[in-house]
């Protein structure tokens, strides 16, 4: 039982580091915990005010006789801000880190933006004139002008930032159209209602019977005051987003706002406009390029009841709505929902807790649900809905698996199989588009000496350097660059060179194979600049290229109705990542890549090239058979004791001195060994595949247990151990529970 509590008196991101120490009277000890609301004497006059406990400690920060007592514990927290404190305490307990860190995650940074005017772009000319000018622009290849006019013809009022952001239209283009009298830029405090120029409400499609069944099921619970967690397993194009919109609108009509999480990369222009079209100025978007001031403005609007739904990445969860209705998580299987920095929280877990605190319901949606969520649905904790058909009625694409070992036997050493080559030729002839997906970037895998085997490594990281076009060597972990080596530094041989592989090489080969085709490439190298990602995708959507080659980025977001062929060049690569989720990730990537083909009127085709054609992830993905994949995968997880069959806690131990890191890892292992039992296994310490990044050494330790709670308890105990053990002086430990 701790004797002191650190208390903050103002719930704000800025005040988290200014905590005051109070003593905990014996009779209150049982009730005091992190996140609890208390009354404390404050200031010289000892005026009683409200505060929140953010940390328990046994150390008095100063002379114990001068520390005041907490007066009393206050009743249940209810206000949204207070809910965030409870949520922060829960995040800290489940995902590690400090309470101050957790609070900073959930509380907004208070920053005013100087003056807030929302600019909008309005179509001012009549439609006939706009249509005429648009076709003129198309003929003259003024693509940006045509794009903006096309968008305005569908939606006569568009927020300025959507035009310059998601639509990628530059200022000169806007000015040109403005001068031509076609459009106007107006300043408005608020956007207009979603009513078009003719005064008709924005049209909404009638839900089909499958969608209706999902909506009705969820809304019935909502209307009767039952909360729940729902998983919508629906193929791409099955109308999930339309269901979300319906649910949000229903809750909003009852005065209950919603939060919708969507991976940033999947928040396309079409999606943004669908929500504007339905909710007008009552929808708000959060994204990573917003300034703190703009973000804070969204929080204020939410708090003041000005919006019905906020759409954004995982941080949108912390929007302080009063009567939260739904938390919707689209593409719930996405890795982006796990935070990369401490606290390493999982937005799905946090959403479930938040829903419990706020009396809201959670709706998860995916074409390829995570094994954890599907398992919960099968086990009855979540209610499962299926949307197995595309709204358009178009069939799912045909899939062909090509065994690359046979290609080799038949003398084809190219990375493009004969079947794929013929399929691409046919598409080029018919003026249809092709996407080629390769799960790796860079011109070459790594640079090595053919004589002595020396591999060029990054001096700061435990990884090989990658050769890029122009001959530079780049470390993909820390960005370190070095000039190319022509002579082996070990043995002096000149036969040192790069192994080919990756998107750049694929671009070269495909370019030589189809000299008349226009090719676009999208990978981490071509998307470094802001908006370049969106630019490449819209160029492809505008048919400025026949073939798009890229990494997994190309399989997300955007509809390309002209794409009728998707080729996966090396389906195996993600199978060999040293992680129990490798099979799941492979299935998801392949199924999603396949979902890109044939979204228009022509049936799509998917060609999956692989060296392991019998692997269950690949077989199931080719058949678009999620259930078959799930059955195999859950059997594997059960046999191995991996989540969700058991729970796994991974500890990453890092420091600048390798020996100190090893000593600390051993000390932790010793600590956990005392708790080892049938219900808890300790593994490691081990060197992770990358054991040094940016001159920081890394070791891993794993705990496997049947219950999540016992892992959280152990984490708390380990954190206390770390605080007191001398081995951890300049060592960092990060926890992750899954
Ligand atoms: P998902 O989110 O599952 O990929 P969407 O909701 O985006 O699916 O729907 C796919 C396409 O079908 C979209 O263009 C959408 O506007 C359209 N759509 C969805 N539901 C209907 C419906 N009931 N009637 C007509 N069109 C619909
Ligand atoms: Zn050598
Ligand atoms: Zn490096």
XYZ file of C-alpha atoms and ligand atoms in Angstrom:
767
model
C 0.000 0.000 0.000
C 1.539 3.240 -1.080
C 1.646 6.134 1.340
C 1.593 9.040 -1.066
C -0.328 10.013 -4.144
C 0.606 12.434 -6.899
C -2.389 14.514 -7.794
C -3.096 16.842 -10.702
C -5.627 19.596 -10.176
C -6.422 20.376 -13.761
C -7.249 17.830 -16.425
C -5.074 18.983 -19.249
C -2.219 17.677 -21.305
C -0.113 20.655 -20.193
C -0.603 20.184 -16.441
C 0.174 16.471 -16.351
C 3.792 17.150 -15.427
C 2.747 19.433 -12.593
C 1.523 16.952 -10.010
C 1.318 17.643 -6.275
C 2.148 15.068 -3.621
C -0.444 14.267 -0.948
C -0.454 11.721 1.846
C -3.062 8.984 1.758
C -4.857 8.669 5.119
C -5.084 5.055 6.309
C -8.857 4.907 5.979
C -8.727 5.937 2.303
C -5.977 3.538 1.212
C -8.341 0.934 -0.190
C -10.140 3.423 -2.406
C -7.196 5.344 -3.800
C -5.872 4.189 -7.137
C -4.584 5.804 -10.310
C -7.336 7.786 -11.991
C -9.458 8.272 -8.851
C -11.044 11.673 -8.268
C -10.215 13.189 -4.861
C -10.785 16.334 -2.793
C -7.610 18.001 -1.548
C -6.701 21.085 0.461
C -4.905 23.422 -1.941
C -2.871 26.590 -1.692
C -2.042 28.676 1.325
C -5.646 28.950 2.432
C -6.170 25.209 2.095
C -9.153 25.717 -0.107
C -10.759 22.353 -0.934
C -10.595 21.526 -4.620
C -10.924 18.500 -6.886
C -7.924 16.626 -8.227
C -7.050 13.341 -9.882
C -4.580 10.765 -8.653
C -2.075 9.978 -11.357
C 0.560 8.023 -9.472
C 1.054 6.151 -6.196
C 4.425 6.237 -4.495
C 6.171 5.531 -1.212
C 8.640 8.328 -1.605
C 7.856 11.700 -0.182
C 8.951 14.373 -2.618
C 9.938 16.646 0.278
C 9.691 16.910 4.084
C 6.929 14.395 4.995
C 5.699 16.563 7.877
C 4.719 19.282 5.388
C 2.720 16.973 3.109
C -1.017 17.467 3.403
C -3.585 14.680 3.508
C -6.114 13.871 0.833
C -9.469 14.881 2.350
C -11.795 12.443 0.682
C -12.517 10.350 -2.374
C -15.144 11.727 -4.698
C -17.907 9.689 -6.271
C -18.043 8.192 -9.712
C -16.452 10.084 -12.530
C -18.914 10.987 -15.277
C -17.821 13.959 -17.361
C -16.035 13.041 -20.607
C -12.768 14.560 -19.420
C -12.924 12.475 -16.283
C -13.661 9.391 -18.300
C -10.362 10.023 -20.076
C -8.550 9.851 -16.735
C -10.068 6.450 -16.009
C -9.205 5.375 -19.532
C -5.613 6.563 -19.097
C -5.269 4.526 -15.914
C -6.550 1.482 -17.764
C -4.165 2.093 -20.687
C -1.227 2.387 -18.331
C -2.106 -0.843 -16.592
C -2.643 -2.808 -19.788
C -0.016 -1.404 -22.094
C 2.694 -0.114 -19.778
C 4.431 3.240 -19.569
C 3.706 5.901 -17.001
C 0.400 7.425 -15.949
C 1.671 10.829 -17.099
C 2.449 9.332 -20.499
C -0.972 7.696 -20.703
C -2.673 10.967 -19.758
C -0.749 12.815 -22.436
C -1.995 10.249 -24.934
C -5.650 10.765 -24.088
C -5.759 14.503 -23.348
C -5.655 17.063 -26.152
C -2.933 19.669 -26.399
C -4.579 23.016 -25.712
C -3.680 25.241 -28.589
C -5.820 27.949 -30.028
C -5.728 28.634 -33.702
C -5.689 32.343 -34.231
C -8.723 32.790 -36.388
C -10.972 30.150 -37.698
C -12.581 30.506 -41.057
C -13.558 27.549 -43.088
C -12.985 28.127 -46.756
C -15.144 26.377 -49.268
C -15.121 26.077 -53.016
C -18.446 26.550 -54.715
C -19.562 25.879 -58.258
C -20.906 29.220 -59.470
C -21.540 28.644 -63.158
C -24.535 26.694 -64.408
C -24.051 22.985 -64.876
C -24.157 23.016 -68.669
C -21.297 25.497 -68.846
C -19.299 23.531 -66.285
C -19.816 20.273 -68.180
C -18.752 21.925 -71.419
C -15.629 23.420 -69.886
C -14.790 20.134 -68.204
C -14.754 18.267 -71.506
C -12.611 21.019 -72.997
C -10.129 20.538 -70.131
C -10.165 16.802 -70.689
C -9.356 17.248 -74.362
C -6.540 19.664 -73.557
C -5.317 17.327 -70.795
C -5.847 19.905 -68.048
C -6.444 16.979 -65.746
C -6.525 18.842 -62.451
C -9.090 21.356 -63.708
C -11.235 18.570 -65.088
C -10.969 16.681 -61.806
C -12.075 19.657 -59.726
C -15.006 20.438 -62.019
C -16.013 16.796 -62.030
C -16.001 16.768 -58.239
C -18.013 20.001 -58.038
C -20.578 18.696 -60.471
C -21.190 15.845 -58.064
C -20.955 17.951 -54.921
C -21.456 21.684 -55.511
C -19.751 22.752 -52.276
C -16.443 21.247 -51.229
C -14.260 22.296 -48.294
C -11.093 24.028 -49.468
C -8.804 21.663 -47.572
C -10.419 18.663 -49.228
C -9.724 20.163 -52.635
C -6.091 20.950 -51.927
C -5.586 17.840 -49.820
C -7.408 14.739 -50.933
C -8.102 16.039 -54.453
C -4.550 17.274 -54.926
C -5.516 20.465 -56.664
C -3.010 23.308 -56.500
C -3.750 26.986 -55.914
C -3.008 28.107 -59.512
C -5.614 25.638 -60.766
C -8.194 27.026 -58.351
C -7.356 30.621 -59.363
C -7.636 29.773 -63.036
C -11.130 28.365 -62.621
C -12.062 31.258 -60.377
C -10.936 33.785 -63.011
C -12.908 31.864 -65.606
C -16.038 32.490 -63.549
C -16.710 28.821 -62.970
C -16.049 28.560 -59.272
C -15.676 30.798 -56.235
C -13.710 30.483 -53.032
C -15.846 31.651 -50.125
C -15.200 32.058 -46.444
C -17.802 30.554 -44.221
C -17.901 29.939 -40.531
C -19.724 26.794 -41.260
C -20.215 24.538 -44.182
C -23.579 24.495 -45.793
C -25.972 21.706 -45.205
C -25.621 18.775 -47.508
C -28.267 19.953 -49.893
C -27.397 20.371 -53.532
C -28.056 23.307 -55.834
C -31.543 22.110 -56.692
C -32.474 22.016 -53.051
C -32.796 18.239 -52.889
C -31.327 16.426 -49.969
C -28.240 14.429 -50.805
C -29.352 11.122 -52.209
C -28.744 8.100 -50.077
C -28.900 4.622 -51.480
C -31.586 2.278 -50.240
C -29.780 -0.428 -48.286
C -29.961 -3.867 -49.844
C -31.500 -6.707 -47.796
C -28.110 -7.952 -46.548
C -27.073 -4.492 -45.366
C -30.485 -3.941 -43.838
C -30.210 -7.095 -41.788
C -26.914 -5.891 -40.275
C -28.246 -2.405 -39.588
C -31.492 -3.618 -38.101
C -29.717 -6.051 -35.813
C -27.427 -3.386 -34.399
C -30.057 -0.642 -34.257
C -32.519 -2.884 -32.432
C -29.987 -3.331 -29.636
C -29.208 0.380 -29.661
C -32.838 1.430 -29.443
C -33.464 -0.912 -26.563
C -30.474 0.418 -24.711
C -28.356 -2.713 -25.090
C -24.689 -2.152 -25.814
C -22.544 -4.682 -27.578
C -19.579 -5.404 -29.810
C -20.341 -6.326 -33.391
C -18.071 -7.693 -36.081
C -19.091 -7.125 -39.692
C -17.212 -9.548 -41.889
C -17.864 -8.189 -45.357
C -15.903 -8.474 -48.583
C -14.576 -5.242 -50.139
C -17.429 -3.454 -51.841
C -20.088 -5.242 -49.813
C -21.412 -1.938 -48.493
C -19.904 -1.835 -45.004
C -19.264 1.907 -45.176
C -22.880 2.515 -46.115
C -23.898 0.509 -43.028
C -21.598 2.610 -40.839
C -23.155 5.786 -42.250
C -26.633 4.484 -41.465
C -25.654 3.583 -37.895
C -23.992 6.948 -37.296
C -27.024 8.789 -38.676
C -29.370 6.774 -36.492
C -27.387 7.455 -33.327
C -26.999 11.141 -34.266
C -30.766 11.479 -34.617
C -30.947 10.356 -30.983
C -28.394 12.966 -29.997
C -25.575 10.443 -29.726
C -22.358 11.194 -31.670
C -19.997 8.503 -32.929
C -16.306 7.954 -33.471
C -15.123 6.206 -36.590
C -11.566 4.950 -36.903
C -10.152 4.354 -40.322
C -6.538 3.783 -41.339
C -5.313 7.134 -42.646
C -4.178 5.580 -45.900
C -7.714 4.299 -46.537
C -9.376 7.676 -46.016
C -9.741 8.523 -49.678
C -11.368 11.478 -51.356
C -14.417 9.359 -52.213
C -14.865 8.396 -48.574
C -14.409 11.958 -47.331
C -17.028 13.207 -49.779
C -19.470 10.445 -48.875
C -19.415 11.614 -45.286
C -19.583 15.313 -46.180
C -22.458 14.482 -48.476
C -24.378 12.884 -45.644
C -23.345 14.881 -42.572
C -22.192 18.236 -43.963
C -20.667 20.434 -41.299
C -21.477 17.864 -38.616
C -18.631 15.563 -39.624
C -15.065 16.234 -38.663
C -11.851 14.583 -39.790
C -8.610 14.187 -37.891
C -5.389 13.449 -39.689
C -1.716 13.451 -38.959
C -0.908 16.548 -41.021
C -3.219 18.774 -38.974
C -1.660 21.324 -36.659
C -2.248 21.008 -32.907
C -4.508 24.043 -33.136
C -6.663 22.481 -35.823
C -6.878 19.274 -33.823
C -7.829 21.141 -30.693
C -10.550 22.918 -32.595
C -12.076 19.536 -33.478
C -12.028 18.555 -29.816
C -13.840 21.744 -28.866
C -16.456 21.236 -31.538
C -17.010 17.692 -30.309
C -17.252 18.760 -26.685
C -19.731 21.484 -27.571
C -21.993 19.080 -29.419
C -21.344 20.567 -32.859
C -20.526 17.332 -34.617
C -22.185 13.952 -35.080
C -19.127 11.996 -36.060
C -15.379 12.320 -35.995
C -13.370 10.245 -38.426
C -9.691 9.681 -37.987
C -6.794 7.466 -36.958
C -6.562 5.831 -33.538
C -6.191 9.114 -31.643
C -9.776 10.022 -32.649
C -10.787 7.664 -29.838
C -9.911 10.377 -27.359
C -12.482 12.854 -28.626
C -14.485 14.023 -25.614
C -18.047 13.329 -26.717
C -20.704 13.492 -24.079
C -23.164 10.764 -25.062
C -21.102 8.544 -27.287
C -23.212 6.256 -29.490
C -20.977 4.055 -31.629
C -17.277 3.475 -31.968
C -16.724 2.093 -35.442
C -13.411 0.573 -36.443
C -13.111 0.015 -40.158
C -10.441 -2.383 -41.424
C -10.160 -3.557 -37.851
C -7.354 -5.995 -38.675
C -4.957 -3.163 -39.600
C -1.615 -3.007 -37.849
C -1.908 0.791 -37.783
C -4.293 0.482 -34.839
C -1.411 -0.478 -32.600
C 0.604 2.445 -31.341
C 4.302 2.259 -32.165
C 5.370 4.419 -29.253
C 4.812 4.098 -25.509
C 2.112 3.510 -24.366
C 1.901 0.876 -27.087
C -1.827 0.607 -26.939
C -4.097 -1.291 -29.282
C -6.966 0.919 -30.408
C -9.336 -2.050 -30.502
C -8.705 -2.875 -26.866
C -8.987 0.775 -25.856
C -12.209 1.140 -27.874
C -13.813 -1.743 -25.989
C -12.847 -0.214 -22.646
C -13.992 3.249 -23.674
C -17.324 1.861 -24.868
C -17.779 0.197 -21.509
C -17.026 3.462 -19.675
C -19.204 5.569 -21.967
C -22.097 3.179 -22.501
C -21.384 2.977 -26.232
C -21.282 0.069 -28.682
C -18.369 -1.016 -30.841
C -18.714 -1.989 -34.492
C -15.696 -3.666 -36.094
C -15.579 -4.185 -39.824
C -13.192 -5.966 -42.164
C -12.969 -8.154 -45.231
C -10.250 -10.099 -43.436
C -10.923 -9.856 -39.695
C -8.070 -10.322 -37.271
C -7.873 -13.804 -35.832
C -8.465 -12.338 -32.361
C -11.704 -10.601 -33.313
C -13.048 -13.495 -35.323
C -12.265 -15.800 -32.442
C -14.223 -13.528 -30.105
C -17.120 -13.551 -32.560
C -17.060 -17.337 -32.888
C -16.905 -17.585 -29.108
C -19.955 -15.364 -28.709
C -18.307 -12.316 -27.087
C -18.889 -10.333 -30.300
C -21.952 -10.614 -32.488
C -21.023 -11.623 -36.033
C -22.619 -10.341 -39.229
C -21.658 -11.411 -42.742
C -21.806 -9.435 -45.967
C -20.511 -11.996 -48.459
C -21.527 -10.254 -51.697
C -20.512 -7.081 -53.458
C -23.252 -4.457 -53.706
C -22.607 -4.166 -57.432
C -23.345 -7.852 -57.855
C -19.960 -8.216 -59.558
C -18.392 -11.539 -58.692
C -15.165 -11.663 -56.735
C -12.151 -11.991 -59.016
C -10.908 -15.322 -60.317
C -7.604 -16.371 -58.770
C -4.796 -18.394 -60.243
C -1.826 -19.615 -58.215
C 1.381 -19.963 -60.218
C 4.046 -22.285 -58.845
C 7.292 -20.441 -59.511
C 9.323 -23.638 -59.050
C 7.773 -24.949 -62.278
C 8.663 -21.726 -64.086
C 12.262 -22.294 -63.133
C 12.107 -25.925 -64.326
C 10.807 -24.710 -67.647
C 13.677 -22.301 -67.985
C 11.922 -19.054 -67.100
C 14.209 -17.217 -64.693
C 12.250 -13.975 -64.784
C 10.248 -12.712 -61.817
C 7.249 -12.608 -64.167
C 5.713 -15.984 -64.958
C 4.503 -16.848 -68.439
C 0.890 -16.787 -67.252
C 1.253 -13.316 -65.739
C 3.056 -12.011 -68.825
C 0.243 -13.169 -71.097
C -2.396 -11.780 -68.772
C -0.694 -8.352 -68.744
C -0.439 -8.364 -72.549
C -4.160 -9.049 -72.834
C -4.978 -6.154 -70.493
C -2.750 -3.712 -72.368
C -4.471 -4.663 -75.617
C -7.906 -4.110 -74.118
C -6.911 -0.813 -72.469
C -7.482 -2.101 -68.976
C -5.215 -1.444 -66.025
C -2.911 -3.743 -64.087
C -1.593 -3.622 -60.532
C 1.544 -5.523 -59.605
C 2.192 -6.034 -55.956
C 5.560 -6.887 -54.480
C 6.143 -7.060 -50.803
C 9.541 -5.474 -50.673
C 11.212 -2.259 -51.692
C 14.601 -1.065 -52.812
C 16.584 -1.966 -55.910
C 18.272 -4.887 -54.265
C 18.024 -6.973 -51.149
C 21.545 -6.352 -49.962
C 25.069 -5.923 -51.258
C 27.434 -8.817 -50.753
C 30.784 -10.098 -51.948
C 30.538 -13.179 -54.171
C 34.095 -14.198 -53.220
C 34.161 -14.024 -49.422
C 30.505 -13.493 -48.472
C 31.025 -10.086 -46.855
C 27.749 -8.137 -46.513
C 27.655 -4.331 -46.316
C 25.948 -3.440 -43.039
C 24.793 -0.198 -41.481
C 27.363 0.965 -38.918
C 24.528 1.949 -36.553
C 22.092 -0.919 -37.009
C 22.208 -4.675 -37.183
C 20.899 -4.745 -40.744
C 22.320 -4.847 -44.220
C 22.330 -1.687 -46.298
C 20.083 -1.594 -49.336
C 21.251 -0.516 -52.760
C 19.100 2.155 -54.368
C 18.974 3.504 -57.885
C 21.965 5.691 -58.586
C 24.102 3.327 -56.551
C 23.606 4.818 -53.087
C 23.383 2.527 -50.086
C 20.655 3.330 -47.598
C 19.779 1.841 -44.203
C 16.020 1.326 -44.026
C 16.029 1.518 -40.237
C 17.926 4.725 -39.508
C 18.278 6.331 -42.935
C 22.079 6.243 -42.870
C 23.454 6.714 -46.395
C 26.770 5.632 -47.846
C 28.326 5.643 -51.311
C 28.381 2.378 -53.249
C 31.347 0.034 -52.762
C 33.054 -1.315 -55.871
C 35.721 -3.322 -54.104
C 35.105 -5.658 -51.165
C 36.567 -4.054 -48.011
C 37.252 -7.556 -46.606
C 39.045 -9.364 -49.433
C 39.546 -6.737 -52.120
C 37.533 -8.668 -54.708
C 35.702 -6.654 -57.363
C 32.818 -9.108 -57.485
C 30.810 -7.364 -54.842
C 27.303 -6.500 -55.935
C 23.691 -6.166 -55.002
C 21.106 -8.907 -54.989
C 18.242 -7.911 -57.201
C 14.741 -7.795 -55.877
C 12.052 -5.323 -55.004
C 9.919 -2.727 -56.669
C 12.612 -0.841 -58.591
C 13.812 -3.994 -60.223
C 10.277 -5.057 -61.007
C 9.739 -1.676 -62.654
C 12.832 -2.145 -64.813
C 11.898 -5.655 -65.864
C 8.255 -4.890 -66.588
C 9.319 -1.755 -68.459
C 11.584 -3.797 -70.725
C 8.949 -6.484 -71.203
C 6.240 -3.975 -72.190
C 8.065 -0.982 -73.691
C 4.890 0.795 -74.775
C 3.213 0.634 -71.352
C 3.182 3.594 -68.957
C 4.265 2.467 -65.515
C 3.893 4.092 -62.107
C 5.731 2.901 -59.036
C 4.646 3.392 -55.459
C 6.801 2.447 -52.486
C 8.410 4.119 -49.519
C 10.981 5.760 -51.812
C 8.505 7.361 -54.197
C 6.160 8.510 -51.411
C 8.556 10.381 -49.136
C 7.117 13.759 -50.072
C 3.888 14.938 -48.554
C 0.898 14.008 -50.713
C 3.002 12.008 -53.160
C 1.100 8.900 -52.126
C -2.212 10.480 -53.034
C -0.747 11.922 -56.240
C 0.404 8.569 -57.544
C -2.930 6.972 -56.767
C -4.951 9.717 -58.401
C -2.702 9.684 -61.452
C -3.377 5.976 -61.737
C -7.095 6.492 -61.133
C -7.042 9.056 -63.977
C -5.571 6.392 -66.250
C -2.279 8.235 -66.628
C -0.560 4.836 -66.490
C -1.357 1.278 -67.503
C 0.512 -0.496 -64.753
C 0.996 0.392 -61.097
C 3.802 -1.438 -59.324
C 4.080 -1.137 -55.590
C 4.407 -2.461 -52.097
C 1.500 -3.164 -49.818
C 0.523 0.525 -49.929
C -1.170 -0.034 -53.264
C -3.597 -2.597 -51.927
C -5.357 -0.157 -49.624
C -7.941 2.514 -50.291
C -9.004 3.858 -53.671
C -11.294 2.226 -56.164
C -9.795 1.622 -59.569
C -12.677 0.514 -61.756
C -10.329 -0.024 -64.720
C -8.100 -2.503 -62.941
C -8.947 -5.996 -64.103
C -5.717 -7.759 -63.235
C -3.759 -7.892 -60.009
C -0.469 -9.750 -59.989
C 1.318 -10.716 -56.779
C 4.956 -11.207 -57.670
C 6.238 -12.996 -54.597
C 3.500 -14.075 -52.265
C 5.831 -15.948 -49.926
C 7.942 -13.137 -48.600
C 5.671 -12.182 -45.732
C 5.365 -15.851 -44.741
C 8.899 -15.893 -43.435
C 8.750 -13.033 -40.986
C 9.692 -14.331 -37.556
C 6.356 -13.634 -35.926
C 3.324 -15.766 -35.144
C 1.181 -13.411 -37.219
C 3.076 -14.159 -40.470
C 0.363 -16.443 -41.870
C -2.381 -14.001 -40.950
C -0.551 -11.115 -42.549
C 0.041 -13.071 -45.739
C -3.629 -14.008 -45.991
C -4.737 -10.425 -45.373
C -2.348 -8.937 -47.906
C -3.258 -11.401 -50.624
C -6.989 -11.186 -49.997
C -6.852 -7.403 -50.019
C -4.708 -7.295 -53.126
C -7.248 -9.563 -54.809
C -10.030 -7.231 -53.684
C -8.499 -4.520 -55.897
C -9.284 -6.418 -59.088
C -12.525 -6.100 -61.009
C -14.357 -3.420 -59.075
C -15.865 -2.051 -62.278
C -18.030 -3.964 -64.695
C -15.425 -6.403 -66.000
C -14.599 -9.505 -64.023
C -11.221 -9.297 -62.373
C -8.384 -11.763 -62.274
C -5.688 -12.296 -59.683
C -2.429 -14.111 -60.359
C -0.513 -15.135 -57.273
C 3.086 -16.213 -57.902
C 4.614 -18.253 -55.127
C 7.198 -20.854 -54.210
C 4.842 -22.332 -51.591
C 1.613 -22.979 -53.478
C 0.420 -25.425 -50.812
C 0.653 -23.040 -47.886
C -2.789 -22.693 -46.293
C -2.643 -18.873 -46.181
C -2.002 -18.730 -49.900
C -4.512 -21.435 -50.828
C -7.253 -19.813 -48.740
C -6.466 -16.311 -50.004
C -6.633 -17.490 -53.617
C -10.107 -18.865 -52.923
C -11.078 -15.768 -50.900
C -12.081 -18.240 -48.226
C -11.645 -16.560 -44.864
C -13.226 -19.364 -42.868
C -10.856 -21.960 -44.300
C -7.914 -19.755 -43.380
C -9.295 -19.120 -39.903
C -9.764 -22.824 -39.150
C -6.141 -23.639 -39.957
C -4.797 -20.551 -38.260
C -6.676 -20.977 -34.987
C -5.569 -24.626 -34.833
C -1.964 -23.467 -35.222
C -2.372 -20.772 -32.553
C -3.901 -23.286 -30.131
C -1.177 -25.830 -30.761
C 1.540 -23.247 -30.176
C -0.128 -21.322 -27.375
C -0.197 -18.045 -29.284
C -2.883 -15.344 -29.001
C -5.827 -15.564 -28.919
C -5.409 -19.102 -27.542
C -3.127 -17.684 -24.864
C -1.750 -14.267 -24.089
C 1.711 -13.082 -24.881
C 3.697 -10.340 -23.251
C 6.805 -9.176 -25.021
C 9.442 -7.070 -23.333
C 11.893 -5.076 -25.373
C 15.021 -4.195 -23.422
C 17.174 -1.485 -24.981
C 20.276 0.530 -24.154
C 23.448 1.984 -25.625
C 25.760 -0.490 -23.870
C 25.292 -4.036 -25.139
C 26.632 -5.729 -21.995
C 24.372 -3.662 -19.786
C 21.408 -4.661 -21.944
C 22.333 -8.331 -21.586
C 22.743 -8.004 -17.806
C 19.385 -6.250 -17.489
C 17.651 -8.886 -19.629
C 19.118 -11.638 -17.447
C 18.020 -9.846 -14.283
C 14.459 -9.604 -15.619
C 14.520 -13.247 -16.612
C 15.546 -14.089 -13.036
C 12.704 -11.988 -11.681
C 10.102 -13.718 -13.853
C 11.572 -17.188 -13.227
C 10.270 -16.939 -9.665
C 6.740 -16.679 -11.035
C 7.040 -19.443 -13.612
C 4.358 -22.145 -13.441
C 2.038 -24.187 -15.635
C 0.052 -21.040 -16.273
C 3.074 -18.860 -17.032
C 6.051 -19.563 -19.236
C 9.098 -17.380 -19.649
C 11.089 -17.404 -22.908
C 14.335 -15.676 -23.702
C 16.183 -13.429 -23.438
C 16.819 -13.581 -27.150
C 18.359 -11.424 -29.828
C 15.616 -10.060 -32.050
C 16.156 -10.328 -35.839
C 17.370 -6.743 -35.710
C 19.407 -6.489 -32.545
C 20.765 -2.966 -32.978
C 19.016 0.123 -34.304
C 20.567 3.566 -34.323
C 23.382 2.425 -32.015
C 20.866 1.134 -29.479
C 21.090 -2.567 -28.590
C 17.984 -4.689 -28.234
C 16.988 -7.914 -26.488
C 13.582 -9.551 -26.150
C 11.896 -11.524 -23.405
C 8.524 -13.241 -23.779
C 5.917 -14.337 -21.256
C 3.067 -16.634 -22.221
C 0.073 -16.951 -19.938
C -3.523 -18.099 -19.980
C -4.953 -14.897 -18.559
C -4.353 -11.359 -19.671
C -4.900 -10.055 -16.161
C -2.001 -12.042 -14.736
C 0.286 -10.564 -17.407
C -0.817 -7.043 -16.495
C -0.152 -7.818 -12.814
C 3.283 -9.161 -13.663
C 4.029 -6.078 -15.732
C 3.225 -3.871 -12.739
C 5.440 -5.985 -10.498
C 8.234 -5.925 -13.082
C 8.006 -2.147 -13.360
C 8.544 -1.821 -9.620
C 11.448 -4.279 -9.842
C 12.984 -2.252 -12.681
C 12.650 0.981 -10.742
C 14.691 -0.452 -7.866
C 17.219 -2.778 -9.502
C 20.674 -1.299 -10.217
C 20.920 -3.109 -13.591
C 18.393 -0.746 -15.145
C 20.149 2.592 -14.688
C 20.376 3.511 -18.367
C 18.170 0.769 -19.751
C 14.679 1.146 -21.212
C 12.066 -1.579 -21.066
C 8.920 -1.558 -23.202
C 6.016 -3.909 -22.606
C 3.484 -5.130 -25.090
C 0.634 -7.485 -24.224
C -1.383 -9.217 -26.908
P -17.232 -1.415 -48.357
O -17.090 -0.374 -47.294
O -17.709 -2.756 -47.823
O -16.019 -1.576 -49.241
P -19.033 0.494 -49.610
O -19.996 0.879 -48.555
O -17.928 1.440 -49.902
O -18.429 -0.960 -49.330
O -19.863 0.185 -50.939
C -19.261 -0.119 -52.175
C -19.915 0.736 -53.265
O -21.306 0.432 -53.366
C -19.841 2.219 -52.978
O -19.620 2.876 -54.175
C -21.209 2.563 -52.419
O -21.567 3.898 -52.695
C -22.103 1.592 -53.127
N -23.240 1.172 -52.292
C -23.195 0.718 -51.029
N -24.407 0.368 -50.594
C -25.261 0.601 -51.620
C -26.673 0.423 -51.800
N -27.431 -0.090 -50.842
N -27.179 0.773 -52.988
C -26.412 1.271 -53.985
N -25.097 1.469 -53.876
C -24.519 1.136 -52.716
Zn 35.063 -10.150 -50.267
Zn 21.037 2.188 -39.716
